[in-house]
Coordinates of C-alpha atoms in Angstrom, one line a residue:
M1 CA 75.8 17.8 60.0
P2 CA 73.0 19.4 62.1
M3 CA 73.1 18.4 65.8
R4 CA 69.7 19.6 66.8
K5 CA 67.6 16.5 67.5
L6 CA 64.6 16.1 69.8
Y7 CA 64.9 13.5 72.5
R8 CA 62.5 10.6 71.9
G9 CA 63.2 8.2 74.7
G10 CA 61.2 7.4 77.8
D11 CA 62.5 9.7 80.5
P12 CA 60.2 12.8 80.8
R13 CA 62.9 14.6 82.9
R14 CA 64.9 15.0 79.7
A15 CA 62.1 16.8 77.9
Q16 CA 63.0 20.5 77.5
N17 CA 59.6 21.7 76.3
I18 CA 56.1 20.5 75.2
V19 CA 57.4 19.8 71.6
E20 CA 59.9 17.4 72.9
L21 CA 57.1 15.6 74.9
R22 CA 55.2 15.4 71.6
A23 CA 58.2 13.7 70.0
M24 CA 58.4 11.2 72.9
A25 CA 54.7 10.5 72.6
A26 CA 55.0 9.8 68.9
A27 CA 57.7 7.3 69.6
R28 CA 55.7 5.5 72.3
I29 CA 52.1 5.2 71.2
P30 CA 50.7 3.7 68.0
N31 CA 50.3 5.9 65.0
F32 CA 46.4 5.7 65.1
C33 CA 46.5 7.0 68.8
F34 CA 48.9 9.7 68.0
E35 CA 46.9 10.9 64.9
Y36 CA 43.8 11.0 67.0
L37 CA 45.7 13.1 69.6
D38 CA 47.6 15.4 67.3
G39 CA 45.4 16.0 64.2
G40 CA 42.9 18.6 63.2
A41 CA 40.1 19.1 60.7
D42 CA 40.3 19.2 56.9
D43 CA 43.5 21.0 55.8
E44 CA 44.4 21.7 59.4
V45 CA 44.5 25.5 58.8
T46 CA 42.8 26.2 62.1
L47 CA 45.3 23.9 63.9
R48 CA 48.2 26.0 62.5
Q49 CA 46.4 29.4 63.0
N50 CA 45.9 28.7 66.7
R51 CA 49.7 28.6 67.1
A52 CA 50.4 31.4 64.7
S53 CA 48.0 33.7 66.5
F54 CA 49.8 33.2 69.8
D55 CA 53.2 33.8 68.1
A56 CA 51.8 37.1 66.7
V57 CA 51.3 38.4 70.3
T58 CA 54.5 40.1 71.4
F59 CA 55.6 41.2 74.7
Q60 CA 56.6 44.8 75.8
P61 CA 58.5 44.3 79.1
R62 CA 59.3 46.8 81.8
T63 CA 62.8 47.1 83.1
L64 CA 64.4 47.9 86.4
V65 CA 61.6 46.2 88.4
D66 CA 62.3 44.1 91.5
V67 CA 61.2 40.6 90.4
S68 CA 63.2 38.6 92.9
E69 CA 60.0 37.1 94.3
R70 CA 57.3 36.1 91.8
D71 CA 53.7 34.8 92.3
L72 CA 52.0 32.8 89.6
G73 CA 48.8 32.4 91.5
C74 CA 45.4 33.9 90.7
E75 CA 41.7 33.5 91.5
L76 CA 39.2 31.4 89.7
F77 CA 35.6 31.6 90.9
G78 CA 36.8 33.1 94.2
S79 CA 39.4 30.4 95.0
R80 CA 43.1 30.5 94.4
I81 CA 44.9 28.4 91.8
A82 CA 48.7 28.0 91.7
M83 CA 48.9 29.3 88.1
P84 CA 46.3 30.3 85.5
A85 CA 46.0 26.8 84.0
I86 CA 43.3 24.2 83.8
I87 CA 43.7 20.7 82.2
A88 CA 41.1 20.7 79.3
P89 CA 38.5 18.0 78.8
T90 CA 39.7 15.4 76.4
G91 CA 38.3 11.9 75.6
F92 CA 39.6 8.5 75.0
N93 CA 42.6 9.1 77.3
G94 CA 42.6 5.4 78.3
L95 CA 44.1 4.8 74.8
L96 CA 47.1 6.8 75.7
S97 CA 47.9 5.3 79.1
H98 CA 46.0 3.0 81.5
E99 CA 43.5 5.2 83.4
G100 CA 45.0 8.3 81.9
D101 CA 42.3 10.5 83.2
L102 CA 43.2 9.7 86.7
M103 CA 46.9 10.5 86.0
L104 CA 45.8 13.8 84.6
A105 CA 43.7 14.5 87.7
E106 CA 46.4 13.6 90.2
A107 CA 49.0 15.7 88.4
A108 CA 46.6 18.7 88.3
R109 CA 45.9 18.3 92.0
D110 CA 49.6 18.2 92.8
A111 CA 50.2 21.3 90.7
G112 CA 47.3 23.2 92.4
I113 CA 45.1 23.6 89.3
P114 CA 41.7 22.3 88.3
M115 CA 40.9 19.5 85.8
C116 CA 37.9 19.5 83.5
Q117 CA 36.9 15.9 82.9
S118 CA 35.5 14.8 79.6
M119 CA 32.1 13.1 79.5
V120 CA 33.8 10.5 77.2
S121 CA 36.6 9.8 79.5
T122 CA 37.4 6.2 80.5
V123 CA 37.5 6.7 84.4
S124 CA 34.4 7.4 86.4
L125 CA 33.8 10.9 87.4
E126 CA 33.4 9.7 91.0
R127 CA 36.9 8.3 91.0
I128 CA 38.3 11.5 89.6
V129 CA 36.6 13.7 92.2
E130 CA 37.9 11.2 94.9
S131 CA 41.5 12.1 93.8
G132 CA 41.1 15.4 95.4
V133 CA 41.5 17.5 92.3
R134 CA 39.4 20.6 91.8
H135 CA 36.9 19.0 89.5
W136 CA 34.9 20.3 86.6
M137 CA 32.7 18.1 84.5
Q138 CA 32.3 18.6 80.8
I139 CA 29.1 17.3 79.1
Y140 CA 28.1 16.9 75.4
P141 CA 24.7 17.7 74.2
F142 CA 23.4 14.2 73.8
K143 CA 19.8 13.7 72.5
D144 CA 18.9 11.7 75.6
R145 CA 18.2 14.6 78.0
E146 CA 17.0 12.3 80.8
N147 CA 20.3 10.4 80.9
L148 CA 22.2 13.6 80.4
A149 CA 20.5 15.0 83.5
G150 CA 21.6 11.8 85.3
V151 CA 25.3 12.6 84.6
V152 CA 24.7 16.1 85.8
K153 CA 23.2 14.8 89.1
R154 CA 26.1 12.4 89.4
A155 CA 28.5 15.3 89.2
E156 CA 26.5 17.2 91.8
V157 CA 26.4 14.4 94.2
A158 CA 30.2 13.7 93.7
G159 CA 31.0 17.3 94.5
S160 CA 32.1 18.8 91.1
E161 CA 32.6 22.5 91.2
A162 CA 31.3 23.2 87.7
I163 CA 29.6 21.8 84.6
V164 CA 31.1 22.8 81.3
L165 CA 28.6 22.4 78.3
T166 CA 30.3 21.9 74.9
T167 CA 28.3 23.6 72.2
D168 CA 30.5 23.3 69.0
V169 CA 29.8 19.8 68.0
A170 CA 26.6 20.1 65.9
A171 CA 28.5 17.8 63.5
F172 CA 31.9 16.0 64.0
G173 CA 34.9 17.8 62.4
N174 CA 36.4 16.0 59.3
R175 CA 39.7 14.7 60.6
E176 CA 40.9 13.0 57.4
W177 CA 44.3 11.9 58.6
D178 CA 42.7 10.2 61.5
R179 CA 40.2 8.4 59.2
R180 CA 42.9 7.1 56.9
N181 CA 44.1 4.8 59.7
Y182 CA 41.0 2.6 59.3
R183 CA 39.6 0.2 56.7
A184 CA 36.2 0.3 58.3
P185 CA 34.8 2.2 61.3
M186 CA 37.0 1.4 64.3
K187 CA 38.9 -1.3 62.3
L188 CA 42.5 -0.6 61.8
N189 CA 44.1 -1.1 58.3
V190 CA 47.0 -3.5 57.9
D191 CA 49.7 -0.9 58.3
N192 CA 48.3 0.3 61.6
L193 CA 47.9 -3.3 62.9
V194 CA 51.6 -3.9 62.2
D195 CA 52.5 -0.6 63.9
V196 CA 50.5 -1.5 67.0
A197 CA 52.4 -4.8 67.3
T198 CA 55.7 -2.9 67.5
R199 CA 54.6 -0.6 70.4
W200 CA 55.5 -2.9 73.3
R201 CA 55.6 -0.2 76.0
W202 CA 52.0 0.9 74.9
L203 CA 50.7 -2.6 74.6
F204 CA 51.6 -3.7 78.1
D205 CA 50.4 -0.5 79.6
V206 CA 47.0 -0.2 77.8
L207 CA 45.8 -3.4 76.2
I208 CA 47.6 -6.0 78.2
P209 CA 46.1 -7.1 80.7
H210 CA 43.4 -4.4 80.8
G211 CA 41.8 -4.8 77.4
M212 CA 40.2 -2.0 75.4
P213 CA 39.3 1.1 77.6
R214 CA 35.6 1.6 78.5
F215 CA 33.5 4.7 78.8
R216 CA 32.8 4.7 82.6
N217 CA 30.4 7.7 82.5
L218 CA 28.1 6.6 79.7
G219 CA 26.6 3.3 80.9
D220 CA 23.0 4.7 80.8
F221 CA 23.4 5.9 77.2
L222 CA 24.9 2.7 75.7
P223 CA 23.4 -0.7 74.8
P224 CA 24.4 -3.4 77.3
G225 CA 28.0 -4.5 76.9
Q226 CA 28.8 -1.8 74.4
D227 CA 30.7 0.6 76.5
S228 CA 34.2 -0.2 75.1
A229 CA 36.0 2.5 73.0
R230 CA 35.8 0.2 70.0
N231 CA 32.0 -0.5 70.2
A232 CA 30.7 2.8 71.4
A233 CA 32.1 5.3 69.0
T234 CA 29.5 5.0 66.2
F235 CA 26.7 5.0 68.7
L236 CA 27.9 8.1 70.5
S237 CA 28.2 10.0 67.2
S238 CA 24.5 9.3 66.6
Q239 CA 23.7 10.8 70.0
M240 CA 25.0 14.3 69.3
D241 CA 22.1 16.7 69.0
P242 CA 22.4 19.3 66.3
S243 CA 19.2 20.9 67.6
L244 CA 21.0 22.3 70.7
N245 CA 20.1 25.9 71.3
W246 CA 19.9 28.6 73.9
D247 CA 16.8 27.0 75.4
D248 CA 18.9 24.0 76.4
V249 CA 21.3 26.3 78.1
A250 CA 18.5 27.7 80.2
W251 CA 17.4 24.2 81.0
L252 CA 20.8 23.3 82.2
R253 CA 21.1 26.5 84.2
E254 CA 17.9 25.6 86.1
L255 CA 19.1 22.0 86.7
W256 CA 22.7 22.7 87.8
P257 CA 23.0 24.7 91.1
R258 CA 26.8 25.5 90.9
K259 CA 29.1 27.1 88.4
L260 CA 28.1 26.7 84.7
L261 CA 30.3 27.3 81.8
V262 CA 29.5 27.3 78.1
K263 CA 32.4 26.0 76.0
G264 CA 32.6 27.0 72.2
I265 CA 32.1 30.7 72.3
L266 CA 33.8 32.8 69.7
R267 CA 31.5 35.8 69.2
P268 CA 30.8 38.8 71.7
D269 CA 27.1 38.6 71.0
D270 CA 27.0 34.9 71.9
A271 CA 29.0 35.7 75.0
L272 CA 26.5 38.4 76.0
R273 CA 23.5 36.0 75.5
A274 CA 25.2 33.4 77.8
K275 CA 25.8 36.1 80.4
Q276 CA 22.1 37.1 80.3
L277 CA 21.0 33.5 80.8
G278 CA 23.0 33.4 84.1
V279 CA 26.0 31.4 82.8
D280 CA 29.0 31.9 85.2
G281 CA 31.8 31.5 82.7
L282 CA 32.8 31.0 79.0
V283 CA 35.5 28.9 77.4
V284 CA 36.6 30.7 74.3
T285 CA 37.7 28.0 72.0
N286 CA 37.6 26.5 68.4
H287 CA 37.9 23.0 69.8
G288 CA 41.7 22.9 69.2
G289 CA 41.2 23.0 65.4
R290 CA 39.4 19.7 65.5
Q291 CA 36.0 21.0 64.3
L292 CA 35.6 23.9 61.8
D293 CA 38.6 24.6 59.6
T294 CA 39.7 28.1 58.7
C295 CA 38.0 29.2 62.0
V296 CA 39.1 32.3 63.9
A297 CA 41.6 31.7 66.6
P298 CA 40.4 32.3 70.2
I299 CA 43.2 34.6 71.2
E300 CA 42.2 36.9 68.3
V301 CA 38.7 37.5 69.6
L302 CA 39.4 37.3 73.3
P303 CA 39.8 41.0 73.9
E304 CA 36.4 41.7 72.1
I305 CA 34.6 39.1 74.2
R306 CA 36.1 40.5 77.5
E307 CA 35.0 44.0 76.5
A308 CA 31.5 42.7 75.8
V309 CA 30.9 40.7 79.1
G310 CA 32.9 43.0 81.3
P311 CA 35.3 42.2 84.1
E312 CA 32.9 40.2 86.4
M313 CA 32.4 37.2 84.1
T314 CA 34.9 34.4 84.1
L315 CA 36.7 33.8 80.8
V316 CA 38.8 30.7 80.0
I317 CA 40.6 30.2 76.7
D318 CA 42.0 27.2 75.0
S319 CA 43.2 26.0 71.6
G320 CA 46.9 26.2 70.6
L321 CA 48.7 26.8 74.0
R322 CA 52.1 25.1 74.0
R323 CA 54.4 27.4 76.1
G324 CA 54.0 29.0 79.5
S325 CA 54.3 32.3 77.8
D326 CA 51.0 31.5 76.0
F327 CA 49.2 31.4 79.3
V328 CA 50.7 34.8 80.2
K329 CA 49.5 36.3 76.9
A330 CA 46.0 34.9 77.5
R331 CA 45.9 36.6 80.9
A332 CA 47.2 39.9 79.4
L333 CA 44.4 39.8 76.8
G334 CA 41.5 39.2 79.2
A335 CA 41.4 35.6 80.2
D336 CA 41.2 34.5 83.9
A337 CA 42.9 31.2 83.0
A338 CA 43.7 29.0 80.0
M339 CA 42.9 25.3 79.4
S340 CA 45.4 23.0 77.8
G341 CA 44.5 19.7 76.2
R342 CA 47.3 18.5 73.9
A343 CA 50.2 19.9 76.0
T344 CA 49.4 17.6 79.0
L345 CA 48.2 14.7 76.8
Y346 CA 51.7 14.7 75.1
G347 CA 53.1 14.2 78.5
L348 CA 50.6 11.5 79.3
A349 CA 51.3 9.7 76.0
A350 CA 55.0 10.0 76.5
A351 CA 55.4 8.7 80.0
G352 CA 52.1 8.4 81.9
R353 CA 51.6 10.3 85.1
P354 CA 55.4 11.5 85.3
G355 CA 54.9 12.8 81.8
V356 CA 51.9 14.9 82.8
A357 CA 53.7 16.2 85.8
R358 CA 56.7 17.1 83.6
A359 CA 54.4 19.0 81.2
L360 CA 52.9 21.0 84.0
E361 CA 56.4 21.6 85.5
I362 CA 57.6 22.9 82.1
L363 CA 54.6 25.3 81.7
R364 CA 54.9 26.5 85.2
S365 CA 58.7 27.3 84.8
E366 CA 58.0 29.0 81.5
M367 CA 55.3 31.2 83.1
D368 CA 57.6 32.1 85.9
R369 CA 60.6 33.0 83.7
T370 CA 58.2 35.0 81.5
L371 CA 57.0 37.1 84.4
A372 CA 60.6 37.7 85.4
L373 CA 61.6 38.9 82.0
L374 CA 58.5 41.0 81.7
G375 CA 59.3 42.9 84.8
C376 CA 56.1 41.8 86.5
P377 CA 56.3 40.0 89.9
E378 CA 52.7 38.9 90.1
M379 CA 50.5 37.2 87.5
T380 CA 47.5 39.2 88.6
R381 CA 49.3 42.5 87.5
I382 CA 49.6 41.2 83.8
G383 CA 47.4 43.4 81.5
P384 CA 47.1 44.7 77.9
D385 CA 50.0 47.1 78.4
S386 CA 52.4 44.1 78.7
V387 CA 51.6 42.9 75.1
R388 CA 51.4 44.1 71.5
F389 CA 48.7 42.5 69.4
P390 CA 48.4 43.1 65.7
P391 CA 44.9 44.3 64.6
R392 CA 42.7 41.8 62.7

């Protein structure tokens, strides 16, 4: 009888990797929450391809190199980070654990890395900034530009380092497995209601006594009293602006005085246009496989985009990272750092803040071990000669 079984209990210290934290998360939170966290669009081809593309990158290590001391640190916008990682912007995190966004921020702060907060998070951006984390604020292209400018101004006053404009939501991706959990918009079917009633740890963390999480950064957009996750979802979907174009990027560049990143770039020509408009950085992403299915994986096009924009522009990659070695591969192929959404969210869903801390600890130790085995004592020395990447 096979003895290989993933741990599914509640102690994050027992998790050996991100996959095990995922199993723990599935055991703790309701099915509808886990499906929202874990699923992808349509047939989930992009979701699988994101992982397969990282697996296709292989290492070519050096030997007989002194790696007794190793440094994972690198620079991002002129300031040092402890490892080339950023917590990616993700919404509705209050459904995974009470004030989950604050837990992500505190764990990122303690790990010496930035956090990019989602506009549809359930903790105010001011509270996240007050945590002391290096703070980036993600925004969606809502039709109401006046109130959108208000969120940007709030981020400026609070002290956010960067604004990250998400550009790949002209329409919401078709996440069929997520939709199957509901009998009507935001109304769970019977099977899921029964499942919720059995998740005692989650119930007494999220719903009792706090109630349904609320969108703390969207008050000006929403009708009075409609800021709960249950009531606001349909309204927010109607606010997404499919007319978003490069003129809006120029408008935001003029409005925002600090670092500006455009998230959703997958083409070298788009990357060049962003650079010409004065954008400071790009996030090369396919939205984690949650939007367009059968889409190119970011790691596949990262070298082309780096070649197009040159060494001076900051490039961040996300989508599909599950191992510390993935972050090293991203650095080797041209990224300054990599964002991870699901990896840290699995930790959050599994065990709250200790789970996030464990996820970051796992990724850090895997990066460190990868450097040692590559014969590379410093993260900043990683380059294309450390990897082999099959041609497209």
